[in-house]
Phi, psi and omega in degrees: 000153185267125173238137190236133178288156181285145180081358172273119184241136173274122192236138184248135184282137181292098184255016173306140167241156180256161195230142177236124176245128182225153179256130184235145175218149183241122178230144170231151177262137168230140170283125161316137166233016178202172179212142173234122184259132174250130170217182177166197183243151180217118183229152165220145171197165184296314183282116170310316188297312179289332180292306186295333165301291174326304174297324181288341180287327189286319167306319178292316191282330175286317191297324175288336186278324181284317162325306176292340173260018168109357181257114199286162186303318181295339188266359168263111171242125174281132179235008166192115183241124187225149175233117172236146173274155188235128180250140163258149162264112185238127180037042178083355182249143190265121185243124178295115174271322186159196175239143184242128192244130171230140186228109181254131190235151180244117188258108170279116170246118202274335179264099181312323194281322179275007189297320177313307187298303178318291179315311194292315178301312172310320184282315170316306190279017189106350182290122181237017174227124183218110180256339169181170165241137183229118177263149179207164170264134170294309181248104178265357186301311174303321178288322163310308162310303189302319178287342169294313182287333171288318167308316181291308189296327166293338182281327176286332180289317177294328172299330188270330176283331166303306175303318181292327189287339170278341188075031172242161170273117185276138173276113177308326176270124190277144178290339181196139174220123187230142189261154185237115178297155192218131167268167180235155175085190181172159184272156185238096194274142178242153193269135177299340175289342160316295188290332172306307193290326195292130173282320178250189189284138178298123184295133168230116178270104193289334178071201156235171170277144178247115184247145188231148178228139171241139181217149174241113192243142169252145186220142180260160173209000000 
């Protein structure tokens, strides 16, 4: 039988811990070393066969010219091929106008300085759609690791600031750290007419890329 003396209280130490949850962010900049250019040809004709044939001839001419300019076959990829019937509306009635054929290519350019020349070459050989240019770094591993390290350090500094403000002691070893993937770079749109009207090589400015890493961390105090 359990006996407790009068006035004696059985105490348990309160081991509950408090937590601080913070968000950390790290950023590094990098010079892009490649670009992906999206361009292609759009043709229209009352005859589907004629529209396809014209489109195929243009795409073939573009590929041949790009090969000559130094872009290998594996750097030219079809990313979209579409056929659309076209209609006009006359007096509230739908009238068939013909077919629209779109063939879009993604060109991987390893020489950043030649991006403008590559775009101009494609346009001179029949490309009438240039929908975007995206600069990137081929190997982002080292940059991402550095950004991640900065994000963790940023999270710790924030947690430490909160702890000091509260007047408590922070355990510097986090209970949990979760990474949030963040992309880098982005498409830069250009109007096709800008390329068509340009007398000299179209100036393309790659600038610098910002590679980011984000984490969520929990600390005890």
